[in-house]
Amino acid sequence: MFNKPFRVLSQFTDAEGRATLADYIDMPGVYAAGRLDYDSEGLMVLTDDGRLKARLTDPNSGTPKTYLVQVEGRPEVRALQQLERGVMLKDGRTRPARVRLLATAPGWLWKRRPAVAPRPGKPTGWIELTITEGRNRQVRRMTAAVGLPTLRLIRIGIGSATLDGLEPGQWRRQDRL
C-alpha cells in the first residue's frame, strides 16, 4: 500500500525527470495495480500478483474505489443524485456511485503543497465518492458532468484496503487484500 503524493507519476520511470514511484519505493518486481493521475493523490496498490492486479483493475470485477473529492461549488442534492444514478460521459454511462456529502475536509487529511487555490468568490465543497469502475479520469469527468469541477482528488480506499494512517510518500506491506 502506497500513499502517492501530489505530482508523482504512477509509474517507476519518466523520461522528463518528474517524480515517480521509484523515488519512494525500492522494491523490485512490483507493479502498480491501477493508476492515479499525476495531480491526484492517495492509495495505490503495488503487487507482483497478476491475479490480484487483474481483480483490482478489471472494471467487470466491481472492486470499489473510494475517493475524497474537493469540488468547486456547493454540492446540491440534485448533483449528488445524478452521481448516485450514474452519469452520461462521452464513453457511456457510468455505473451508479455511492456518494456522501461532507461538511468539511476530514480532520486527518494532510495539507497539499502547493495548496488548492480556488477561484476568488467560488465556494468549494467535499464529497466522498465510491465507484466500481476505473475509466480514465472517471471521477473528474463525473463531477464535471454534474457541474462540480474537481479541485483535489484523493483515493482513500480500494476494496478493503485503506490509507489508514499512511502519510504521503509512505508505504507499508499488506499481505492480504
PDB file of C-alpha atoms in Angstrom:
ATOM      1  CA  MET A   1       0.000   0.000   0.000  1.00  0.00           C
ATOM      2  CA  PHE A   2       1.419   3.365  -1.008  1.00  0.00           C
ATOM      3  CA  ASN A   3       0.110   6.881  -0.410  1.00  0.00           C
ATOM      4  CA  LYS A   4       1.017   8.615  -3.678  1.00  0.00           C
ATOM      5  CA  PRO A   5       1.793  12.285  -3.184  1.00  0.00           C
ATOM      6  CA  PHE A   6       0.544  15.067  -5.442  1.00  0.00           C
ATOM      7  CA  ARG A   7       2.599  15.454  -8.635  1.00  0.00           C
ATOM      8  CA  VAL A   8       4.124  11.974  -8.607  1.00  0.00           C
ATOM      9  CA  LEU A   9       3.694   9.664 -11.604  1.00  0.00           C
ATOM     10  CA  SER A  10       2.060   6.248 -11.069  1.00  0.00           C
ATOM     11  CA  GLN A  11       4.995   4.505 -12.751  1.00  0.00           C
ATOM     12  CA  PHE A  12       8.641   3.780 -11.970  1.00  0.00           C
ATOM     13  CA  THR A  13      10.323   5.748 -14.774  1.00  0.00           C
ATOM     14  CA  ASP A  14       9.900   9.063 -16.566  1.00  0.00           C
ATOM     15  CA  ALA A  15      11.914  10.455 -19.453  1.00  0.00           C
ATOM     16  CA  GLU A  16      11.039  14.012 -18.376  1.00  0.00           C
ATOM     17  CA  GLY A  17      12.567  13.703 -14.908  1.00  0.00           C
ATOM     18  CA  ARG A  18       9.343  14.038 -12.924  1.00  0.00           C
ATOM     19  CA  ALA A  19       8.936  12.284  -9.573  1.00  0.00           C
ATOM     20  CA  THR A  20       7.915   8.614  -9.903  1.00  0.00           C
ATOM     21  CA  LEU A  21       7.180   5.643  -7.668  1.00  0.00           C
ATOM     22  CA  ALA A  22      10.908   4.807  -7.794  1.00  0.00           C
ATOM     23  CA  ASP A  23      11.608   7.935  -5.732  1.00  0.00           C
ATOM     24  CA  TYR A  24       9.661   6.350  -2.857  1.00  0.00           C
ATOM     25  CA  ILE A  25       9.697   2.574  -3.303  1.00  0.00           C
ATOM     26  CA  ASP A  26      12.788   0.408  -3.679  1.00  0.00           C
ATOM     27  CA  MET A  27      11.219  -2.995  -4.135  1.00  0.00           C
ATOM     28  CA  PRO A  28      11.984  -4.781  -7.416  1.00  0.00           C
ATOM     29  CA  GLY A  29       9.303  -6.814  -9.149  1.00  0.00           C
ATOM     30  CA  VAL A  30       6.209  -4.931  -8.023  1.00  0.00           C
ATOM     31  CA  TYR A  31       3.883  -3.049 -10.334  1.00  0.00           C
ATOM     32  CA  ALA A  32       1.052  -0.617  -9.807  1.00  0.00           C
ATOM     33  CA  ALA A  33      -2.384  -2.215  -9.814  1.00  0.00           C
ATOM     34  CA  GLY A  34      -4.126   0.759 -11.386  1.00  0.00           C
ATOM     35  CA  ARG A  35      -3.105   4.357 -11.729  1.00  0.00           C
ATOM     36  CA  LEU A  36      -3.665   7.752 -10.238  1.00  0.00           C
ATOM     37  CA  ASP A  37      -3.191  10.892 -12.285  1.00  0.00           C
ATOM     38  CA  TYR A  38      -0.083  12.993 -11.726  1.00  0.00           C
ATOM     39  CA  ASP A  39      -2.238  15.598  -9.981  1.00  0.00           C
ATOM     40  CA  SER A  40      -4.209  13.097  -7.866  1.00  0.00           C
ATOM     41  CA  GLU A  41      -3.186  11.722  -4.504  1.00  0.00           C
ATOM     42  CA  GLY A  42      -3.763   8.731  -2.324  1.00  0.00           C
ATOM     43  CA  LEU A  43      -3.864   4.976  -2.156  1.00  0.00           C
ATOM     44  CA  MET A  44      -2.139   2.781  -4.699  1.00  0.00           C
ATOM     45  CA  VAL A  45      -1.639  -0.965  -4.512  1.00  0.00           C
ATOM     46  CA  LEU A  46       1.695  -2.307  -5.737  1.00  0.00           C
ATOM     47  CA  THR A  47       1.935  -6.038  -6.317  1.00  0.00           C
ATOM     48  CA  ASP A  48       3.735  -8.867  -8.055  1.00  0.00           C
ATOM     49  CA  ASP A  49       0.487 -10.907  -8.182  1.00  0.00           C
ATOM     50  CA  GLY A  50      -1.074 -10.760 -11.653  1.00  0.00           C
ATOM     51  CA  ARG A  51      -4.416 -12.164 -10.472  1.00  0.00           C
ATOM     52  CA  LEU A  52      -4.699  -9.556  -7.742  1.00  0.00           C
ATOM     53  CA  LYS A  53      -3.792  -6.808 -10.192  1.00  0.00           C
ATOM     54  CA  ALA A  54      -6.491  -8.020 -12.620  1.00  0.00           C
ATOM     55  CA  ARG A  55      -9.102  -8.245  -9.834  1.00  0.00           C
ATOM     56  CA  LEU A  56      -8.391  -4.703  -8.696  1.00  0.00           C
ATOM     57  CA  THR A  57      -8.254  -3.101 -12.147  1.00  0.00           C
ATOM     58  CA  ASP A  58     -10.763  -5.030 -14.280  1.00  0.00           C
ATOM     59  CA  PRO A  59     -13.963  -2.938 -14.464  1.00  0.00           C
ATOM     60  CA  ASN A  60     -16.006  -6.162 -14.567  1.00  0.00           C
ATOM     61  CA  SER A  61     -14.720  -7.202 -11.132  1.00  0.00           C
ATOM     62  CA  GLY A  62     -16.638  -4.338  -9.491  1.00  0.00           C
ATOM     63  CA  THR A  63     -13.906  -3.581  -6.944  1.00  0.00           C
ATOM     64  CA  PRO A  64     -14.974  -0.423  -5.105  1.00  0.00           C
ATOM     65  CA  LYS A  65     -12.607   2.542  -5.145  1.00  0.00           C
ATOM     66  CA  THR A  66     -13.363   5.374  -2.717  1.00  0.00           C
ATOM     67  CA  TYR A  67     -12.243   8.978  -3.155  1.00  0.00           C
ATOM     68  CA  LEU A  68     -12.359  12.228  -1.241  1.00  0.00           C
ATOM     69  CA  VAL A  69     -13.147  14.945  -3.737  1.00  0.00           C
ATOM     70  CA  GLN A  70     -12.903  18.683  -3.225  1.00  0.00           C
ATOM     71  CA  VAL A  71     -15.112  20.314  -5.822  1.00  0.00           C
ATOM     72  CA  GLU A  72     -15.708  23.840  -6.988  1.00  0.00           C
ATOM     73  CA  GLY A  73     -19.212  24.858  -5.973  1.00  0.00           C
ATOM     74  CA  ARG A  74     -21.598  23.750  -3.273  1.00  0.00           C
ATOM     75  CA  PRO A  75     -22.811  20.216  -3.995  1.00  0.00           C
ATOM     76  CA  GLU A  76     -26.588  20.296  -4.281  1.00  0.00           C
ATOM     77  CA  VAL A  77     -28.874  17.300  -3.770  1.00  0.00           C
ATOM     78  CA  ARG A  78     -29.658  17.088  -7.499  1.00  0.00           C
ATOM     79  CA  ALA A  79     -25.971  16.786  -8.490  1.00  0.00           C
ATOM     80  CA  LEU A  80     -25.361  14.145  -5.819  1.00  0.00           C
ATOM     81  CA  GLN A  81     -28.384  12.160  -7.004  1.00  0.00           C
ATOM     82  CA  GLN A  82     -27.059  12.284 -10.580  1.00  0.00           C
ATOM     83  CA  LEU A  83     -23.745  10.827  -9.414  1.00  0.00           C
ATOM     84  CA  GLU A  84     -25.617   8.130  -7.469  1.00  0.00           C
ATOM     85  CA  ARG A  85     -27.632   7.116 -10.553  1.00  0.00           C
ATOM     86  CA  GLY A  86     -24.678   7.194 -12.951  1.00  0.00           C
ATOM     87  CA  VAL A  87     -23.584   9.964 -15.264  1.00  0.00           C
ATOM     88  CA  MET A  88     -23.503  10.030 -19.062  1.00  0.00           C
ATOM     89  CA  LEU A  89     -19.936  10.583 -20.281  1.00  0.00           C
ATOM     90  CA  LYS A  90     -18.556  10.549 -23.825  1.00  0.00           C
ATOM     91  CA  ASP A  91     -17.635   6.880 -23.392  1.00  0.00           C
ATOM     92  CA  GLY A  92     -21.040   5.882 -21.985  1.00  0.00           C
ATOM     93  CA  ARG A  93     -22.985   5.945 -18.751  1.00  0.00           C
ATOM     94  CA  THR A  94     -21.096   5.260 -15.542  1.00  0.00           C
ATOM     95  CA  ARG A  95     -22.290   2.727 -13.050  1.00  0.00           C
ATOM     96  CA  PRO A  96     -24.156   4.124 -10.069  1.00  0.00           C
ATOM     97  CA  ALA A  97     -21.857   5.537  -7.380  1.00  0.00           C
ATOM     98  CA  ARG A  98     -22.119   5.838  -3.624  1.00  0.00           C
ATOM     99  CA  VAL A  99     -21.963   9.492  -2.642  1.00  0.00           C
ATOM    100  CA  ARG A 100     -21.747  11.219   0.709  1.00  0.00           C
ATOM    101  CA  LEU A 101     -21.650  14.967   1.239  1.00  0.00           C
ATOM    102  CA  LEU A 102     -19.073  16.029   3.825  1.00  0.00           C
ATOM    103  CA  ALA A 103     -19.453  19.179   5.915  1.00  0.00           C
ATOM    104  CA  THR A 104     -15.701  19.838   5.688  1.00  0.00           C
ATOM    105  CA  ALA A 105     -12.496  18.054   4.771  1.00  0.00           C
ATOM    106  CA  PRO A 106     -11.733  15.241   7.237  1.00  0.00           C
ATOM    107  CA  GLY A 107      -9.560  16.357  10.154  1.00  0.00           C
ATOM    108  CA  TRP A 108      -6.899  13.729   9.402  1.00  0.00           C
ATOM    109  CA  LEU A 109      -6.311  14.983   5.844  1.00  0.00           C
ATOM    110  CA  TRP A 110      -2.831  16.374   5.191  1.00  0.00           C
ATOM    111  CA  LYS A 111      -2.239  19.764   3.614  1.00  0.00           C
ATOM    112  CA  ARG A 112      -1.362  19.629  -0.047  1.00  0.00           C
ATOM    113  CA  ARG A 113       1.668  21.510  -1.341  1.00  0.00           C
ATOM    114  CA  PRO A 114       1.036  23.595  -3.269  1.00  0.00           C
ATOM    115  CA  ALA A 115      -2.344  24.216  -1.706  1.00  0.00           C
ATOM    116  CA  VAL A 116      -5.506  24.172  -3.798  1.00  0.00           C
ATOM    117  CA  ALA A 117      -6.232  27.695  -4.981  1.00  0.00           C
ATOM    118  CA  PRO A 118      -9.982  28.038  -5.583  1.00  0.00           C
ATOM    119  CA  ARG A 119     -11.139  30.837  -7.838  1.00  0.00           C
ATOM    120  CA  PRO A 120     -11.936  34.017  -5.919  1.00  0.00           C
ATOM    121  CA  GLY A 121     -15.574  34.143  -4.869  1.00  0.00           C
ATOM    122  CA  LYS A 122     -16.192  30.470  -5.698  1.00  0.00           C
ATOM    123  CA  PRO A 123     -17.186  28.230  -2.785  1.00  0.00           C
ATOM    124  CA  THR A 124     -15.864  24.690  -2.532  1.00  0.00           C
ATOM    125  CA  GLY A 125     -17.277  21.516  -1.070  1.00  0.00           C
ATOM    126  CA  TRP A 126     -16.193  17.986  -0.220  1.00  0.00           C
ATOM    127  CA  ILE A 127     -17.781  14.691  -1.185  1.00  0.00           C
ATOM    128  CA  GLU A 128     -16.864  11.068  -0.663  1.00  0.00           C
ATOM    129  CA  LEU A 129     -17.444   9.099  -3.868  1.00  0.00           C
ATOM    130  CA  THR A 130     -17.208   5.332  -4.375  1.00  0.00           C
ATOM    131  CA  ILE A 131     -17.140   3.900  -7.890  1.00  0.00           C
ATOM    132  CA  THR A 132     -16.827   0.316  -9.130  1.00  0.00           C
ATOM    133  CA  GLU A 133     -15.216   1.060 -12.472  1.00  0.00           C
ATOM    134  CA  GLY A 134     -11.945   2.734 -13.274  1.00  0.00           C
ATOM    135  CA  ARG A 135     -12.193   4.640 -16.512  1.00  0.00           C
ATOM    136  CA  ASN A 136      -9.577   7.216 -17.413  1.00  0.00           C
ATOM    137  CA  ARG A 137     -10.054  10.299 -15.204  1.00  0.00           C
ATOM    138  CA  GLN A 138     -13.526   8.996 -14.361  1.00  0.00           C
ATOM    139  CA  VAL A 139     -14.131  10.822 -11.076  1.00  0.00           C
ATOM    140  CA  ARG A 140     -13.006  14.158 -12.540  1.00  0.00           C
ATOM    141  CA  ARG A 141     -15.242  13.656 -15.573  1.00  0.00           C
ATOM    142  CA  MET A 142     -18.214  12.624 -13.426  1.00  0.00           C
ATOM    143  CA  THR A 143     -18.041  15.647 -11.141  1.00  0.00           C
ATOM    144  CA  ALA A 144     -17.566  17.984 -14.096  1.00  0.00           C
ATOM    145  CA  ALA A 145     -20.623  16.447 -15.797  1.00  0.00           C
ATOM    146  CA  VAL A 146     -22.803  17.479 -12.836  1.00  0.00           C
ATOM    147  CA  GLY A 147     -21.350  20.991 -12.660  1.00  0.00           C
ATOM    148  CA  LEU A 148     -18.842  20.373  -9.861  1.00  0.00           C
ATOM    149  CA  PRO A 149     -15.286  20.510 -11.262  1.00  0.00           C
ATOM    150  CA  THR A 150     -12.743  18.596  -9.181  1.00  0.00           C
ATOM    151  CA  LEU A 151     -10.117  20.711  -7.408  1.00  0.00           C
ATOM    152  CA  ARG A 152      -8.473  17.958  -5.351  1.00  0.00           C
ATOM    153  CA  LEU A 153      -8.771  14.179  -5.647  1.00  0.00           C
ATOM    154  CA  ILE A 154      -7.568  11.694  -3.023  1.00  0.00           C
ATOM    155  CA  ARG A 155      -8.180   7.934  -3.295  1.00  0.00           C
ATOM    156  CA  ILE A 156      -8.727   6.642   0.229  1.00  0.00           C
ATOM    157  CA  GLY A 157      -9.773   3.042  -0.448  1.00  0.00           C
ATOM    158  CA  ILE A 158      -9.501   0.154  -2.887  1.00  0.00           C
ATOM    159  CA  GLY A 159     -11.663  -2.814  -1.926  1.00  0.00           C
ATOM    160  CA  SER A 160     -10.880  -3.492   1.739  1.00  0.00           C
ATOM    161  CA  ALA A 161      -7.551  -1.598   1.662  1.00  0.00           C
ATOM    162  CA  THR A 162      -7.428   1.928   3.063  1.00  0.00           C
ATOM    163  CA  LEU A 163      -4.858   4.662   3.595  1.00  0.00           C
ATOM    164  CA  ASP A 164      -5.211   4.001   7.337  1.00  0.00           C
ATOM    165  CA  GLY A 165      -2.621   6.425   8.662  1.00  0.00           C
ATOM    166  CA  LEU A 166      -0.189   6.392   5.725  1.00  0.00           C
ATOM    167  CA  GLU A 167       1.232   9.850   5.170  1.00  0.00           C
ATOM    168  CA  PRO A 168       2.020  10.998   1.600  1.00  0.00           C
ATOM    169  CA  GLY A 169       5.084   9.139   0.337  1.00  0.00           C
ATOM    170  CA  GLN A 170       4.815   6.340   2.916  1.00  0.00           C
ATOM    171  CA  TRP A 171       4.168   2.691   2.128  1.00  0.00           C
ATOM    172  CA  ARG A 172       3.542  -0.498   4.057  1.00  0.00           C
ATOM    173  CA  ARG A 173       3.394  -4.180   3.290  1.00  0.00           C
ATOM    174  CA  GLN A 174      -0.021  -5.753   3.430  1.00  0.00           C
ATOM    175  CA  ASP A 175      -0.216  -9.473   2.843  1.00  0.00           C
ATOM    176  CA  ARG A 176      -3.962  -9.765   2.289  1.00  0.00           C
ATOM    177  CA  LEU A 177      -6.291  -7.720   0.196  1.00  0.00           C
TER     178      LEU A 177
END
